């Protein structure tokens, strides 16, 4: 957007009422001298439409900030006046005109820009609320709220960039959170040094500030800010001896790894940032409220009669390991009991030989069981119920072509749990008809994968909603899940020999770390049975 010396909108509280002031200037602070000829008074109506109600403050550029009312639409407005008008107000008016062209729920709306020669003024949206700077002054935000604010800011930036313009003034003082929870970005103000990349990296700064209460760009103070105010008033990031900033997870506990990684990547000058629309999409997916936690593989799962997931008591105590331990104790106890009985019987205790007795039951079926062989997979697809872009669905057929050098792979994520975008994703397998299954083996590109195998019924869906419904129907787990498996082959052999299976779901819940992030390839899947 064009250059402007206009104020950013911030807020302070006066007598319990939230009001808007210019960034970098507190209400009681003395503003630079301004011309007062024809200065407005409360009750005056500008342009036969905007009634001035209350003088709020003079911003750091010497402009008057008033709370007003649009007498035609009967809505509150903020009126920013500059004396004189004419050439000295050109940049302010041009910036306002440019900003008015971008309509977005996360941008402060600009309603009017008028030059009366002796004075010029901009009329814009009035926001009751607090700036992010003031909000975080009470303490860092929880990760979910920080993500929601970052998402809103990134969305606003993407809207500005879509017009070819730059915001150039993204920092905690220009991010406002209204009383009803809406997040808006105010006061676009650029010069020749601003760029779209700087806007995108500033979103990393917003996330960092929201998560830690610190600002990672202390070397870039607010334009025109008085010492002790604006960005300079925010504590600098914690740094090591070389000046490198500490990651949010090093500053406070409870920050998810995916959010920590995303924030630090945006702040790392050696890592090319994504475009603003891509960043907005990423944060939008992170900001989606948690849905049903189907196929949540954290311990042993039981399903109650009404279908609600219930955790086995073994899960909280270690699940499989505890179960194995109890079984081992029972075996030891049984062996000890047999030894004790034999010892008490003494050396003269008679040894009972087995006696063959005639059977009155039906003849034993001596027909040999069908030979175990590699079953033909009739169809194989990728299930991705939580994805919006569905861009990981190709190459499924490579998992059954017999070549372990080729396969399907996930995208690269910021963390092992799919950057928290989804609960997992899987491979749907159709054997063509019911079969007695002995085992399923999945060959992977790397170790460290967490996955489980399920069985269910149903054809492959054609929509992502269908994916969700299908996954919810795969409730019967086969064998034990693998947690961060230390090998590249997973073999599931917990099939019921008295049951036949046609549909299987190999479900991945955690990805291994690679040089560029977290991802895995499934090179081959084979099913043994008859």
Short mmCIF file of C-alpha atoms in Angstrom, two decimals:
data_model
loop_
_atom_site.label_atom_id
_atom_site.label_comp_id
_atom_site.label_asym_id
_atom_site.label_seq_id
_atom_site.Cartn_x
_atom_site.Cartn_y
_atom_site.Cartn_z
CA UNK A 1 0.00 0.00 0.00
CA UNK A 2 1.18 3.56 -0.47
CA UNK A 3 3.31 5.19 2.14
CA UNK A 4 1.54 6.86 5.04
CA UNK A 5 2.40 8.50 8.29
CA UNK A 6 -1.00 7.42 9.57
CA UNK A 7 -1.49 6.01 13.06
CA UNK A 8 -1.88 2.37 13.87
CA UNK A 9 -4.93 1.68 15.97
CA UNK A 10 -4.23 0.49 19.46
CA UNK A 11 -6.31 0.55 22.63
CA UNK A 12 -6.07 1.61 26.23
CA UNK A 13 -8.55 1.48 29.07
CA UNK A 14 -9.82 4.66 30.67
CA UNK A 15 -12.11 4.34 33.65
CA UNK A 16 -13.10 0.81 32.63
CA UNK A 17 -13.94 1.84 29.05
CA UNK A 18 -11.92 0.53 26.16
CA UNK A 19 -10.91 3.22 23.64
CA UNK A 20 -8.64 3.49 20.63
CA UNK A 21 -5.42 5.45 20.53
CA UNK A 22 -2.53 5.86 18.12
CA UNK A 23 0.23 3.25 18.27
CA UNK A 24 3.31 4.27 20.22
CA UNK A 25 1.54 6.97 22.19
CA UNK A 26 -0.26 6.63 25.50
CA UNK A 27 -3.30 8.82 26.19
CA UNK A 28 -1.68 10.95 28.86
CA UNK A 29 1.49 11.53 26.83
CA UNK A 30 2.13 14.89 25.13
CA UNK A 31 1.90 14.60 21.36
CA UNK A 32 4.03 16.62 18.92
CA UNK A 33 2.76 20.17 18.30
CA UNK A 34 -0.11 20.40 15.84
CA UNK A 35 -2.01 23.22 14.19
CA UNK A 36 -5.18 23.99 16.08
CA UNK A 37 -6.79 26.50 13.72
CA UNK A 38 -10.42 25.44 13.35
CA UNK A 39 -9.89 22.49 15.73
CA UNK A 40 -13.07 20.41 16.03
CA UNK A 41 -15.21 20.22 19.12
CA UNK A 42 -17.48 17.55 20.53
CA UNK A 43 -20.82 17.56 18.73
CA UNK A 44 -19.42 18.96 15.47
CA UNK A 45 -20.50 17.08 12.35
CA UNK A 46 -17.92 16.60 9.61
CA UNK A 47 -18.93 16.24 5.97
CA UNK A 48 -22.56 16.48 7.14
CA UNK A 49 -22.29 12.90 8.35
CA UNK A 50 -19.68 12.15 11.04
CA UNK A 51 -20.46 13.53 14.48
CA UNK A 52 -17.46 13.89 16.79
CA UNK A 53 -18.25 12.46 20.22
CA UNK A 54 -15.01 12.33 22.18
CA UNK A 55 -11.36 13.27 21.63
CA UNK A 56 -9.42 10.14 22.48
CA UNK A 57 -5.80 11.03 21.87
CA UNK A 58 -3.18 12.59 19.62
CA UNK A 59 -1.09 9.93 17.92
CA UNK A 60 2.70 9.95 17.56
CA UNK A 61 2.44 11.71 14.17
CA UNK A 62 0.48 14.60 15.68
CA UNK A 63 -2.94 13.61 14.37
CA UNK A 64 -6.12 13.79 16.44
CA UNK A 65 -7.98 10.55 17.10
CA UNK A 66 -11.69 10.99 17.84
CA UNK A 67 -14.50 8.61 18.60
CA UNK A 68 -17.45 9.51 16.44
CA UNK A 69 -20.79 8.37 15.06
CA UNK A 70 -21.93 8.01 11.47
CA UNK A 71 -25.27 9.82 11.81
CA UNK A 72 -26.62 8.25 8.61
CA UNK A 73 -25.80 4.60 9.34
CA UNK A 74 -25.84 5.10 13.13
CA UNK A 75 -22.65 3.22 13.74
CA UNK A 76 -19.56 4.14 15.78
CA UNK A 77 -16.49 5.25 13.85
CA UNK A 78 -12.93 6.37 14.51
CA UNK A 79 -12.01 9.72 12.96
CA UNK A 80 -8.33 10.59 12.47
CA UNK A 81 -7.71 14.28 11.64
CA UNK A 82 -4.59 16.03 10.42
CA UNK A 83 -3.88 19.80 10.27
CA UNK A 84 -3.38 21.18 7.75
CA UNK A 85 -4.73 19.13 4.86
CA UNK A 86 -3.48 19.50 1.31
CA UNK A 87 -0.01 18.25 0.41
CA UNK A 88 0.94 17.38 4.00
CA UNK A 89 -1.94 14.89 4.22
CA UNK A 90 -1.43 13.26 0.80
CA UNK A 91 0.28 10.14 2.09
CA UNK A 92 -2.34 9.58 4.80
CA UNK A 93 -5.20 9.92 2.33
CA UNK A 94 -3.54 7.73 -0.32
CA UNK A 95 -2.94 5.00 2.26
CA UNK A 96 -6.57 5.20 3.35
CA UNK A 97 -7.84 4.94 -0.23
CA UNK A 98 -5.62 1.91 -0.89
CA UNK A 99 -6.72 0.23 2.37
CA UNK A 100 -10.39 0.79 1.54
CA UNK A 101 -10.04 -1.43 -1.53
CA UNK A 102 -9.25 -4.52 0.56
CA UNK A 103 -12.39 -5.75 2.31
CA UNK A 104 -11.67 -8.56 4.75
CA UNK A 105 -13.11 -9.53 8.16
CA UNK A 106 -9.62 -9.43 9.70
CA UNK A 107 -8.74 -5.94 8.43
CA UNK A 108 -9.94 -2.71 10.01
CA UNK A 109 -12.44 -1.19 7.59
CA UNK A 110 -11.75 2.23 6.07
CA UNK A 111 -14.96 4.09 5.30
CA UNK A 112 -13.99 7.55 4.05
CA UNK A 113 -11.04 9.90 3.33
CA UNK A 114 -11.68 13.64 2.99
CA UNK A 115 -9.39 16.63 2.37
CA UNK A 116 -10.78 20.06 3.32
CA UNK A 117 -7.47 21.85 2.75
CA UNK A 118 -7.27 23.32 6.28
CA UNK A 119 -7.67 19.79 7.59
CA UNK A 120 -7.93 16.25 6.31
CA UNK A 121 -9.44 13.23 8.01
CA UNK A 122 -9.90 9.51 7.59
CA UNK A 123 -13.00 7.72 8.89
CA UNK A 124 -12.63 4.09 9.75
CA UNK A 125 -14.05 1.24 11.76
CA UNK A 126 -14.24 1.60 15.53
CA UNK A 127 -13.06 -1.49 17.38
CA UNK A 128 -13.84 -2.04 21.05
CA UNK A 129 -11.10 -4.26 22.39
CA UNK A 130 -7.41 -4.50 23.14
CA UNK A 131 -4.24 -4.80 21.11
CA UNK A 132 -2.30 -8.04 21.18
CA UNK A 133 0.48 -6.17 22.98
CA UNK A 134 -1.88 -5.26 25.82
CA UNK A 135 -3.48 -8.69 25.86
CA UNK A 136 -0.15 -10.49 26.20
CA UNK A 137 0.96 -8.05 28.91
CA UNK A 138 -1.26 -10.14 31.20
CA UNK A 139 0.73 -13.25 30.27
CA UNK A 140 1.49 -15.41 27.20
CA UNK A 141 -1.51 -16.95 25.46
CA UNK A 142 -2.32 -20.63 25.28
CA UNK A 143 -1.25 -22.29 22.00
CA UNK A 144 -4.80 -22.62 20.67
CA UNK A 145 -5.54 -18.91 21.06
CA UNK A 146 -2.13 -17.94 19.68
CA UNK A 147 -2.83 -20.11 16.63
CA UNK A 148 -6.25 -18.49 16.13
CA UNK A 149 -4.73 -14.99 16.24
CA UNK A 150 -1.89 -15.99 13.89
CA UNK A 151 -4.46 -17.49 11.53
CA UNK A 152 -6.48 -14.25 11.47
CA UNK A 153 -3.40 -12.10 10.83
CA UNK A 154 -2.13 -14.41 8.07
CA UNK A 155 -5.56 -14.36 6.44
CA UNK A 156 -5.57 -10.55 6.47
CA UNK A 157 -2.04 -10.42 5.03
CA UNK A 158 -3.01 -12.86 2.27
CA UNK A 159 -5.92 -10.59 1.31
CA UNK A 160 -3.59 -7.56 1.10
CA UNK A 161 -0.97 -9.46 -0.90
CA UNK A 162 -3.61 -10.72 -3.34
CA UNK A 163 -3.98 -7.11 -4.53
CA UNK A 164 -0.23 -6.78 -5.05
CA UNK A 165 0.17 -4.47 -2.05
CA UNK A 166 2.16 -4.76 1.17
CA UNK A 167 0.94 -4.08 4.71
CA UNK A 168 4.32 -3.13 6.16
CA UNK A 169 3.23 -2.61 9.76
CA UNK A 170 2.48 -6.00 11.32
CA UNK A 171 3.32 -6.10 15.02
CA UNK A 172 1.54 -6.63 18.36
CA UNK A 173 0.35 -3.04 18.50
CA UNK A 174 -1.52 -3.20 15.19
CA UNK A 175 -3.20 -6.54 15.89
CA UNK A 176 -6.45 -5.91 17.74
CA UNK A 177 -8.75 -8.36 19.50
CA UNK A 178 -12.27 -7.02 19.87
CA UNK A 179 -14.50 -7.70 22.85
CA UNK A 180 -16.41 -10.29 20.83
CA UNK A 181 -13.19 -12.14 19.94
CA UNK A 182 -12.69 -10.86 16.40
CA UNK A 183 -9.06 -10.30 15.41
CA UNK A 184 -8.28 -7.40 13.08
CA UNK A 185 -5.10 -5.93 11.63
CA UNK A 186 -4.88 -2.14 11.43
CA UNK A 187 -2.81 0.68 9.96
CA UNK A 188 -1.10 -0.48 6.78
CA UNK A 189 1.91 1.81 6.42
CA UNK A 190 4.71 1.02 4.00
CA UNK A 191 7.83 2.50 2.49
CA UNK A 192 10.41 1.35 -0.02
CA UNK A 193 12.00 -1.11 2.40
CA UNK A 194 8.81 -3.11 2.98
CA UNK A 195 8.07 -6.37 1.21
CA UNK A 196 5.56 -9.17 1.21
CA UNK A 197 8.20 -11.47 2.68
CA UNK A 198 8.63 -9.09 5.62
CA UNK A 199 4.87 -9.24 6.22
CA UNK A 200 4.98 -13.06 6.24
CA UNK A 201 7.93 -13.21 8.63
CA UNK A 202 6.12 -10.72 10.87
CA UNK A 203 3.38 -13.35 11.31
CA UNK A 204 6.10 -15.52 12.88
CA UNK A 205 6.82 -12.61 15.21
CA UNK A 206 3.12 -12.39 16.13
CA UNK A 207 3.07 -16.12 16.97
CA UNK A 208 6.31 -15.78 18.95
CA UNK A 209 4.98 -12.83 20.93
CA UNK A 210 1.65 -14.50 21.65
CA UNK A 211 3.37 -17.69 22.87
CA UNK A 212 6.19 -16.10 24.89
CA UNK A 213 5.35 -12.47 25.64
CA UNK A 214 8.58 -11.42 23.87
CA UNK A 215 9.21 -9.77 20.50
CA UNK A 216 11.89 -11.31 18.24
CA UNK A 217 12.45 -8.15 16.16
CA UNK A 218 13.84 -5.71 18.72
CA UNK A 219 16.24 -4.43 16.08
CA UNK A 220 13.24 -3.04 14.13
CA UNK A 221 11.45 -0.54 16.42
CA UNK A 222 8.15 1.01 15.49
CA UNK A 223 8.35 3.93 13.12
CA UNK A 224 7.96 7.13 15.08
CA UNK A 225 7.48 5.35 18.40
CA UNK A 226 8.42 7.27 21.49
CA UNK A 227 11.03 5.53 23.67
CA UNK A 228 9.34 3.08 25.97
CA UNK A 229 6.33 2.66 23.70
CA UNK A 230 5.33 0.76 20.59
CA UNK A 231 7.42 -2.27 19.70
CA UNK A 232 10.24 -0.94 21.88
CA UNK A 233 7.98 -1.43 24.93
CA UNK A 234 7.83 -5.22 24.35
CA UNK A 235 10.54 -7.34 26.02
CA UNK A 236 13.15 -8.60 23.60
CA UNK A 237 13.33 -12.32 22.89
CA UNK A 238 15.56 -14.49 25.06
CA UNK A 239 18.86 -14.91 23.22
CA UNK A 240 22.01 -16.99 23.54
CA UNK A 241 25.59 -15.66 23.44
CA UNK A 242 25.52 -15.48 19.64
CA UNK A 243 22.29 -13.49 19.64
CA UNK A 244 20.09 -16.32 18.37
CA UNK A 245 16.60 -16.30 19.85
CA UNK A 246 15.34 -19.13 22.05
CA UNK A 247 12.49 -21.20 20.64
CA UNK A 248 9.06 -20.80 22.28
CA UNK A 249 9.33 -24.30 23.80
CA UNK A 250 12.55 -23.21 25.51
CA UNK A 251 10.83 -20.18 26.99
CA UNK A 252 7.69 -21.85 28.32
CA UNK A 253 6.22 -25.31 28.67
CA UNK A 254 3.20 -26.59 26.78
CA UNK A 255 3.97 -25.24 23.30
CA UNK A 256 3.27 -28.01 20.71
CA UNK A 257 6.26 -29.01 18.61
CA UNK A 258 4.45 -28.28 15.33
CA UNK A 259 3.67 -24.69 16.40
CA UNK A 260 7.19 -24.18 17.73
CA UNK A 261 8.68 -25.40 14.44
CA UNK A 262 6.38 -23.27 12.30
CA UNK A 263 7.14 -20.14 14.32
CA UNK A 264 10.90 -20.63 14.20
CA UNK A 265 10.86 -21.45 10.47
CA UNK A 266 9.06 -18.18 9.75
CA UNK A 267 11.69 -16.29 11.76
CA UNK A 268 14.67 -18.08 10.19
CA UNK A 269 16.14 -15.92 7.42
CA UNK A 270 17.85 -18.98 5.93
CA UNK A 271 14.54 -20.76 5.35
CA UNK A 272 12.44 -19.44 2.49
CA UNK A 273 9.00 -18.53 3.84
CA UNK A 274 5.81 -19.80 2.19
CA UNK A 275 3.57 -17.43 0.30
CA UNK A 276 0.97 -15.64 2.40
CA UNK A 277 -1.92 -17.69 1.00
CA UNK A 278 -0.12 -20.95 1.77
CA UNK A 279 0.69 -19.77 5.29
CA UNK A 280 -2.93 -18.74 5.76
CA UNK A 281 -4.11 -22.19 4.66
CA UNK A 282 -1.64 -23.90 7.03
CA UNK A 283 -2.74 -21.85 10.04
CA UNK A 284 -6.39 -22.25 9.05
CA UNK A 285 -6.05 -26.01 9.25
CA UNK A 286 -4.29 -25.77 12.59
CA UNK A 287 -7.09 -23.54 13.85
CA UNK A 288 -9.87 -26.05 13.08
CA UNK A 289 -11.65 -27.16 16.29
CA UNK A 290 -10.91 -30.73 17.37
CA UNK A 291 -13.33 -33.24 15.85
CA UNK A 292 -14.17 -36.78 16.92
CA UNK A 293 -11.03 -38.52 18.11
CA UNK A 294 -11.58 -41.65 16.06
CA UNK A 295 -8.68 -44.06 15.76
CA UNK A 296 -6.80 -42.30 18.56
CA UNK A 297 -4.10 -44.86 19.28
CA UNK A 298 -2.92 -43.87 22.76
CA UNK A 299 -3.25 -47.13 24.60
CA UNK A 300 -5.69 -50.02 24.45
CA UNK A 301 -9.12 -49.14 23.09
CA UNK A 302 -12.48 -50.62 24.03
CA UNK A 303 -15.85 -49.64 22.59
CA UNK A 304 -18.92 -49.50 24.77
CA UNK A 305 -22.37 -50.55 23.68
CA UNK A 306 -23.31 -47.05 22.59
CA UNK A 307 -20.18 -46.72 20.46
CA UNK A 308 -18.37 -44.28 22.76
CA UNK A 309 -14.68 -44.91 23.03
CA UNK A 310 -13.55 -46.12 26.44
CA UNK A 311 -9.99 -46.55 27.67
CA UNK A 312 -8.92 -49.85 29.14
CA UNK A 313 -7.38 -49.59 32.63
CA UNK A 314 -4.33 -51.30 31.11
CA UNK A 315 -3.75 -48.32 28.86
CA UNK A 316 -3.07 -45.92 31.70
CA UNK A 317 -0.62 -48.33 33.27
CA UNK A 318 1.34 -49.22 30.19
CA UNK A 319 -1.11 -51.29 28.21
CA UNK A 320 0.58 -54.10 26.39
CA UNK A 321 3.66 -54.24 28.61
CA UNK A 322 1.53 -54.55 31.74
CA UNK A 323 -0.62 -57.24 30.14
CA UNK A 324 2.46 -59.22 29.17
CA UNK A 325 3.85 -58.79 32.67
CA UNK A 326 0.68 -60.14 34.28
CA UNK A 327 0.64 -63.07 31.88
CA UNK A 328 4.25 -63.81 32.74
CA UNK A 329 3.48 -63.84 36.48
CA UNK A 330 0.61 -66.26 35.91
CA UNK A 331 2.90 -68.62 33.99
CA UNK A 332 5.52 -68.48 36.76
CA UNK A 333 2.87 -69.15 39.38
CA UNK A 334 1.50 -72.16 37.46
CA UNK A 335 4.96 -73.66 36.98
CA UNK A 336 5.66 -73.20 40.68
CA UNK A 337 2.41 -74.90 41.60
CA UNK A 338 3.20 -77.95 39.44
CA UNK A 339 6.69 -78.22 40.91
CA UNK A 340 5.24 -77.99 44.40
CA UNK A 341 2.72 -80.76 43.75
CA UNK A 342 5.42 -83.02 42.39
CA UNK A 343 7.68 -82.32 45.36
CA UNK A 344 4.96 -82.99 47.93
CA UNK A 345 4.20 -86.33 46.22
CA UNK A 346 7.68 -87.61 47.10
CA UNK A 347 9.87 -90.05 45.24
CA UNK A 348 7.35 -92.91 45.65
CA UNK A 349 4.49 -90.99 44.19
CA UNK A 350 3.00 -92.98 41.33
CA UNK A 351 3.45 -91.65 37.84
CA UNK A 352 0.18 -91.64 35.97
CA UNK A 353 0.50 -92.77 32.38
CA UNK A 354 -1.93 -91.42 29.86
CA UNK A 355 -4.72 -93.87 29.09
CA UNK A 356 -6.35 -94.04 25.69
CA UNK A 357 -10.12 -94.03 26.02
CA UNK A 358 -12.72 -94.58 23.34
CA UNK A 359 -14.30 -91.38 22.06
CA UNK A 360 -18.04 -90.92 21.82
CA UNK A 361 -17.75 -87.66 19.86
CA UNK A 362 -18.03 -87.20 16.12
CA UNK A 363 -15.06 -88.23 13.98
CA UNK A 364 -12.24 -85.72 13.77
CA UNK A 365 -12.06 -83.85 10.46
CA UNK A 366 -8.70 -84.74 8.99
CA UNK A 367 -9.06 -82.54 5.89
CA UNK A 368 -5.85 -80.47 5.60
CA UNK A 369 -6.21 -76.69 6.07
CA UNK A 370 -5.84 -74.61 2.91
CA UNK A 371 -2.25 -73.60 2.22
CA UNK A 372 -1.24 -70.10 3.26
CA UNK A 373 -0.36 -67.95 0.25
CA UNK A 374 0.01 -64.33 -0.79
CA UNK A 375 -3.47 -62.96 -1.37
CA UNK A 376 -4.22 -60.72 -4.31
CA UNK A 377 -5.14 -57.18 -3.37
CA UNK A 378 -7.96 -56.15 -5.69
CA UNK A 379 -7.96 -52.44 -4.80
CA UNK A 380 -5.87 -50.12 -2.63
CA UNK A 381 -6.56 -46.45 -1.88
CA UNK A 382 -5.43 -43.64 0.46
CA UNK A 383 -7.80 -42.56 3.24
CA UNK A 384 -7.27 -38.92 4.34
CA UNK A 385 -10.44 -37.84 6.22
CA UNK A 386 -9.06 -34.66 7.79
CA UNK A 387 -7.39 -33.14 4.74
CA UNK A 388 -8.89 -30.24 2.80
CA UNK A 389 -6.53 -30.32 -0.15
CA UNK A 390 -6.43 -34.11 -0.62
CA UNK A 391 -3.04 -33.84 -2.31
CA UNK A 392 -1.53 -37.07 -0.96
CA UNK A 393 -3.82 -39.54 -2.68
CA UNK A 394 -1.71 -40.61 -5.66
CA UNK A 395 0.61 -43.60 -6.21
CA UNK A 396 -1.43 -46.02 -4.05
CA UNK A 397 -1.00 -48.78 -6.66
CA UNK A 398 2.78 -48.71 -6.11
CA UNK A 399 2.26 -50.33 -2.71
CA UNK A 400 1.19 -53.63 -4.33
CA UNK A 401 3.44 -53.82 -7.41
CA UNK A 402 6.07 -56.05 -5.75
CA UNK A 403 8.79 -53.39 -6.01
CA UNK A 404 9.97 -52.16 -2.59
CA UNK A 405 11.95 -49.35 -4.24
CA UNK A 406 8.71 -47.63 -5.25
CA UNK A 407 5.75 -46.69 -3.10
CA UNK A 408 3.36 -44.04 -1.83
CA UNK A 409 4.52 -41.33 0.57
CA UNK A 410 2.99 -38.62 2.73
CA UNK A 411 3.70 -34.92 2.43
CA UNK A 412 6.39 -33.40 4.67
CA UNK A 413 5.05 -32.03 7.97
CA UNK A 414 6.44 -29.85 10.76
CA UNK A 415 5.94 -32.51 13.44
CA UNK A 416 5.44 -36.24 13.86
CA UNK A 417 1.67 -35.94 14.40
CA UNK A 418 1.00 -34.51 10.91
CA UNK A 419 1.59 -30.97 12.28
CA UNK A 420 -1.67 -31.51 14.18
CA UNK A 421 -3.57 -31.11 10.91
CA UNK A 422 -5.18 -34.52 11.27
CA UNK A 423 -5.43 -37.53 13.56
CA UNK A 424 -3.77 -39.72 10.98
CA UNK A 425 -4.16 -41.13 7.49
CA UNK A 426 -4.29 -44.64 6.16
CA UNK A 427 -4.29 -47.20 3.38
CA UNK A 428 -7.62 -48.89 2.54
CA UNK A 429 -7.27 -52.43 1.21
CA UNK A 430 -9.88 -54.53 -0.62
CA UNK A 431 -9.14 -58.25 -1.03
CA UNK A 432 -12.02 -58.59 -3.49
CA UNK A 433 -13.86 -61.19 -1.41
CA UNK A 434 -13.81 -62.51 2.18
CA UNK A 435 -10.66 -64.50 2.99
CA UNK A 436 -9.09 -66.24 5.92
CA UNK A 437 -6.17 -63.93 6.64
CA UNK A 438 -3.00 -64.99 8.41
CA UNK A 439 -0.96 -61.74 8.42
CA UNK A 440 -0.38 -58.36 6.80
CA UNK A 441 3.10 -56.91 6.31
CA UNK A 442 3.80 -53.23 5.56
CA UNK A 443 7.26 -52.26 4.28
CA UNK A 444 8.14 -48.66 5.17
CA UNK A 445 10.76 -46.18 4.00
CA UNK A 446 12.00 -45.43 7.51
CA UNK A 447 11.77 -46.52 11.14
CA UNK A 448 10.02 -44.60 13.91
CA UNK A 449 6.48 -44.95 12.54
CA UNK A 450 3.42 -45.47 14.76
CA UNK A 451 0.57 -47.35 13.10
CA UNK A 452 -2.23 -49.85 13.65
CA UNK A 453 -4.35 -52.22 11.56
CA UNK A 454 -8.17 -52.27 11.55
CA UNK A 455 -10.91 -54.20 9.81
CA UNK A 456 -14.36 -53.06 8.79
CA UNK A 457 -16.84 -53.09 5.94
CA UNK A 458 -17.73 -50.72 3.16
CA UNK A 459 -16.72 -49.57 -0.29
CA UNK A 460 -14.21 -46.80 -0.82
CA UNK A 461 -15.91 -43.38 -0.53
CA UNK A 462 -15.83 -40.63 -3.13
CA UNK A 463 -15.66 -37.64 -0.76
CA UNK A 464 -13.66 -36.59 2.30
CA UNK A 465 -16.85 -36.81 4.39
CA UNK A 466 -17.17 -40.36 3.12
CA UNK A 467 -13.61 -40.94 4.32
CA UNK A 468 -14.66 -39.87 7.81
CA UNK A 469 -17.66 -42.22 7.81
CA UNK A 470 -15.59 -45.12 6.52
CA UNK A 471 -12.84 -44.64 9.12
CA UNK A 472 -15.39 -44.55 11.93
CA UNK A 473 -16.64 -47.95 10.75
CA UNK A 474 -13.21 -49.56 11.12
CA UNK A 475 -13.40 -50.21 14.86
CA UNK A 476 -11.96 -53.74 15.14
CA UNK A 477 -8.22 -53.58 15.62
CA UNK A 478 -6.03 -56.45 14.48
CA UNK A 479 -3.23 -57.26 16.94
CA UNK A 480 -1.33 -54.59 18.81
CA UNK A 481 -0.44 -51.15 17.42
CA UNK A 482 3.18 -50.25 16.78
CA UNK A 483 4.49 -47.19 18.64
CA UNK A 484 7.56 -45.55 17.04
CA UNK A 485 8.52 -48.90 15.52
CA UNK A 486 12.27 -49.45 15.40
CA UNK A 487 12.17 -51.30 12.08
CA UNK A 488 10.95 -50.74 8.54
CA UNK A 489 8.63 -53.78 8.40
CA UNK A 490 5.40 -54.04 10.37
CA UNK A 491 3.79 -57.49 10.57
CA UNK A 492 0.25 -57.79 11.95
CA UNK A 493 -0.83 -61.35 12.78
CA UNK A 494 -3.71 -61.02 15.24
CA UNK A 495 -6.40 -62.22 12.81
CA UNK A 496 -9.20 -64.52 14.04
CA UNK A 497 -8.81 -67.84 12.18
CA UNK A 498 -12.56 -68.45 12.41
CA UNK A 499 -13.40 -65.14 10.71
CA UNK A 500 -12.99 -63.98 7.13
CA UNK A 501 -11.87 -60.49 6.06
CA UNK A 502 -12.26 -58.47 2.89
CA UNK A 503 -11.53 -54.85 3.91
CA UNK A 504 -8.50 -53.75 5.95
CA UNK A 505 -7.23 -50.31 7.00
CA UNK A 506 -3.55 -49.66 7.73
CA UNK A 507 -3.71 -46.47 9.83
CA UNK A 508 -0.65 -44.24 10.43
CA UNK A 509 -0.70 -41.96 13.49
CA UNK A 510 2.90 -40.77 13.83
CA UNK A 511 5.60 -39.98 11.25
CA UNK A 512 9.38 -40.44 11.52
CA UNK A 513 11.83 -37.56 11.38
CA UNK A 514 13.75 -36.93 8.16
CA UNK A 515 16.29 -34.31 7.12
CA UNK A 516 13.58 -31.92 5.87
CA UNK A 517 10.76 -32.64 8.32
CA UNK A 518 8.47 -35.56 9.13
CA UNK A 519 7.20 -37.96 6.46
CA UNK A 520 7.08 -41.65 5.56
CA UNK A 521 6.73 -43.80 2.49
CA UNK A 522 4.82 -47.08 2.37
CA UNK A 523 6.80 -49.09 -0.16
CA UNK A 524 4.83 -52.32 -0.21
CA UNK A 525 1.86 -54.03 1.50
CA UNK A 526 1.34 -57.77 1.28
CA UNK A 527 -1.40 -59.95 2.79
CA UNK A 528 -0.97 -63.66 3.59
CA UNK A 529 -3.91 -66.04 3.95
CA UNK A 530 -6.09 -68.50 2.12
#
